[in-house]
mmCIF file of C-alpha atoms in Angstrom:
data_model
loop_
_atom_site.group_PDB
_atom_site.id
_atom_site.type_symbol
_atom_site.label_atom_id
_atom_site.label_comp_id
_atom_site.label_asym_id
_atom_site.label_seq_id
_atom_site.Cartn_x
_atom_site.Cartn_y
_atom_site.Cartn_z
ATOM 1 C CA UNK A 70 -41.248 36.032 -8.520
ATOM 2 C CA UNK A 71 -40.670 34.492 -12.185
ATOM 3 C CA UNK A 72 -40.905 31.111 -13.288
ATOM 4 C CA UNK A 73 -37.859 30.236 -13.812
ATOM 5 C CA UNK A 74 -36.862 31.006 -10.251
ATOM 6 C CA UNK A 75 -40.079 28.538 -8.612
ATOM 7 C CA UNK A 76 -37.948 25.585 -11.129
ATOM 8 C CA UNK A 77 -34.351 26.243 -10.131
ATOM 9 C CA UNK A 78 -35.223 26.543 -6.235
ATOM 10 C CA UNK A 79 -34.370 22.864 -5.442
ATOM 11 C CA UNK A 80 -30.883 22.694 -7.469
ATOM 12 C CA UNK A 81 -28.765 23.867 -4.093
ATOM 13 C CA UNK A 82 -30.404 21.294 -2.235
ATOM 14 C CA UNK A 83 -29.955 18.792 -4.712
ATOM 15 C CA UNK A 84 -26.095 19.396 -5.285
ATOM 16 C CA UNK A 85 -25.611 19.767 -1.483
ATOM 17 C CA UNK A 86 -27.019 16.475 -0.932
ATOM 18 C CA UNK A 87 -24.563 15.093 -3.380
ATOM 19 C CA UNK A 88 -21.163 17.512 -2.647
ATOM 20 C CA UNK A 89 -21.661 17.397 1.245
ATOM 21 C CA UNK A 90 -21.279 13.661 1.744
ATOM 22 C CA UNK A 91 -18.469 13.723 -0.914
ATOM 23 C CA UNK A 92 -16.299 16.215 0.775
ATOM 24 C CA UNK A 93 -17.091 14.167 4.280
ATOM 25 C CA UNK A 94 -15.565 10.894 2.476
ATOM 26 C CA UNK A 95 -12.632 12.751 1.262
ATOM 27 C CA UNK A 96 -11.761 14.315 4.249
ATOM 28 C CA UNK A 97 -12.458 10.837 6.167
ATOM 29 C CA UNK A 98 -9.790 9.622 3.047
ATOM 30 C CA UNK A 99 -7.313 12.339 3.988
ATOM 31 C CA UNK A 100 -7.117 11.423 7.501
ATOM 32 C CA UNK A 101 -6.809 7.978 7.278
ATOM 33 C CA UNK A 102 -3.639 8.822 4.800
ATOM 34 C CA UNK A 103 -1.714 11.091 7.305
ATOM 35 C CA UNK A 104 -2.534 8.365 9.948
ATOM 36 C CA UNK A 105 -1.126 6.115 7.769
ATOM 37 C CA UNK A 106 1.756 8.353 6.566
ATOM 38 C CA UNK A 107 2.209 8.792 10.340
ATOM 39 C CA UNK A 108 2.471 5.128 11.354
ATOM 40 C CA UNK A 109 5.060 4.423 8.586
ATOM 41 C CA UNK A 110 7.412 7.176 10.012
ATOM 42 C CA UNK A 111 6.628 5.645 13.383
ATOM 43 C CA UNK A 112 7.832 1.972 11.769
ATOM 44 C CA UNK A 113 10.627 3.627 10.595
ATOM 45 C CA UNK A 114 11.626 5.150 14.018
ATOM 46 C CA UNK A 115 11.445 1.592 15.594
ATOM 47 C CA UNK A 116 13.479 -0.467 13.139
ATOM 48 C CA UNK A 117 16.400 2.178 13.508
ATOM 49 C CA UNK A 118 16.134 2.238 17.146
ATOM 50 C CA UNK A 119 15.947 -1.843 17.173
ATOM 51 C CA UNK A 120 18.828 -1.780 14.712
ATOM 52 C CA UNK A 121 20.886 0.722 17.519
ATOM 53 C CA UNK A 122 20.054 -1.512 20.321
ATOM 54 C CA UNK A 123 20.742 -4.944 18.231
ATOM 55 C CA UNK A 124 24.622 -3.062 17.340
ATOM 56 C CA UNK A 125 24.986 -2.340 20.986
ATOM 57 C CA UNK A 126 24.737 -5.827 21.782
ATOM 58 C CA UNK A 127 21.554 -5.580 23.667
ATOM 59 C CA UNK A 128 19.590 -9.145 24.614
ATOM 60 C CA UNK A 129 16.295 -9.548 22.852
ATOM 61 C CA UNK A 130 14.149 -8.018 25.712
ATOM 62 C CA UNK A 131 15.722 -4.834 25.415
ATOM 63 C CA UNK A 132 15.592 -4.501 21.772
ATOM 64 C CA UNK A 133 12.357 -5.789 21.705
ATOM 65 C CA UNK A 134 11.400 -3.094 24.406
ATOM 66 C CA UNK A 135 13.464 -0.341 22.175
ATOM 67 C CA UNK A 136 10.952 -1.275 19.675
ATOM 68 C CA UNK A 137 7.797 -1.195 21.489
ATOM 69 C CA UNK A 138 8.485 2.106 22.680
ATOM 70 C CA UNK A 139 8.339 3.958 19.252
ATOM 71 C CA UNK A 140 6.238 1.630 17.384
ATOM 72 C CA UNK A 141 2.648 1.571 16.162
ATOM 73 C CA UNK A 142 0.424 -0.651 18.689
ATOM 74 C CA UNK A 143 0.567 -4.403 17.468
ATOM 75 C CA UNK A 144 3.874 -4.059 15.596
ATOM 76 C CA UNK A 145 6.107 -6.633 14.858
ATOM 77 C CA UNK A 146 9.396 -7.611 15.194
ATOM 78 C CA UNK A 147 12.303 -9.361 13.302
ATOM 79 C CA UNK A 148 16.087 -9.101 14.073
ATOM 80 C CA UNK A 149 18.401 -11.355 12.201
ATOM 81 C CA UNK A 150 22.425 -10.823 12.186
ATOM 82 C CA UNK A 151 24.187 -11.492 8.819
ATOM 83 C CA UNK A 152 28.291 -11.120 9.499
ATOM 84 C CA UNK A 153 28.681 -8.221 10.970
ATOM 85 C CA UNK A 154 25.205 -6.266 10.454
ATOM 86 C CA UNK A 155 22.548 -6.979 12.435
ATOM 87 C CA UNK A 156 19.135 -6.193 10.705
ATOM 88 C CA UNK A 157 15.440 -5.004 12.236
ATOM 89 C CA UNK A 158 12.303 -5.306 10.688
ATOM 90 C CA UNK A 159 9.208 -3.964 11.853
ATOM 91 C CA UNK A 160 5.960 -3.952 10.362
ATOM 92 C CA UNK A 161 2.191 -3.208 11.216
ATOM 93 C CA UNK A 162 -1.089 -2.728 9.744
ATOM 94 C CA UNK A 163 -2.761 0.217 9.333
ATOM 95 C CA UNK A 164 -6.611 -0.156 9.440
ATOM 96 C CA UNK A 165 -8.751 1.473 7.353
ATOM 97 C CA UNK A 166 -12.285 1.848 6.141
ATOM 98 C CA UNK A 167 -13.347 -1.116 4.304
ATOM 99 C CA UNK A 168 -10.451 -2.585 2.509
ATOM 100 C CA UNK A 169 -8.413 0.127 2.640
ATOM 101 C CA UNK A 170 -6.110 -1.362 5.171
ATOM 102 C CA UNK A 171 -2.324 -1.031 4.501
ATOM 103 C CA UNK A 172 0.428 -3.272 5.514
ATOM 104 C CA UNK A 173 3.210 -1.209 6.967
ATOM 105 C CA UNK A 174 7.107 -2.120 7.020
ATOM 106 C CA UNK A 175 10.253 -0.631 7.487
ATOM 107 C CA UNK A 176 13.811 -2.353 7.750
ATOM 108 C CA UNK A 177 17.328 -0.882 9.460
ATOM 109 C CA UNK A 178 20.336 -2.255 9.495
ATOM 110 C CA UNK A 179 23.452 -1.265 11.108
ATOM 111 C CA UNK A 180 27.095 -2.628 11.940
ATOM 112 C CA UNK A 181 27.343 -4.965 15.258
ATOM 113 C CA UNK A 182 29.520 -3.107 18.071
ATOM 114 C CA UNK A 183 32.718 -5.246 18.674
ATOM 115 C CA UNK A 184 32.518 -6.904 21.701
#
């Protein structure tokens, strides 16, 4: 065996130690993003099926219940009418490691149904 390979024997286990854990924390990173990314399209999916429901002249319940059934757990919910559009927002947080948190929020808005 030569010298030089007794010296450089603990270098792997040195850069493991340090790559290893990295790669864990990005991929913990990555997964929190497409959970995130995930969430959003979910908020989006509400406020246009609250906005549908709202048009259709549907009482609060429903449209509130249209919602719930698309959105992220703990969402919530405004509708306002402004003429003839009737607007839904929805919004949620997405929890994350530390402060990484996000606030989520999506808005639809769609013409009122005569009648």
């Amino acid at each position: 065996m030569r010298a030089s390979e007794g010296r450089e024997r603990g270098y792997v286990t040195a850069e493991a130690a340090v790559v290893v854990p990295s790669l864990i924390a990005l991929l913990g990173l990555l997964l929190w993003g497409g959970a995130a990314v995930v969430a959003q399209i979910r908020c989006v999916d509400a406020a246009g099926a609250g906005a549908r429901a709202a048009a259709r002249g549907e009482p609060p319940e429903r449209i509130g219940r249209a919602v719930r059934e698309v959105a992220p757990r703990g969402a919530g919910l405004e509708t306002s009418r402004e003429g003839e559009l009737v607007r839904v927002r929805v919004s949620a947080r997405a929890a994350g490691p530390g402060p990484l948190g996000v606030e989520l929020e999506a808005e639809a808005v769609a013409y009122a149904e005569p009648g």
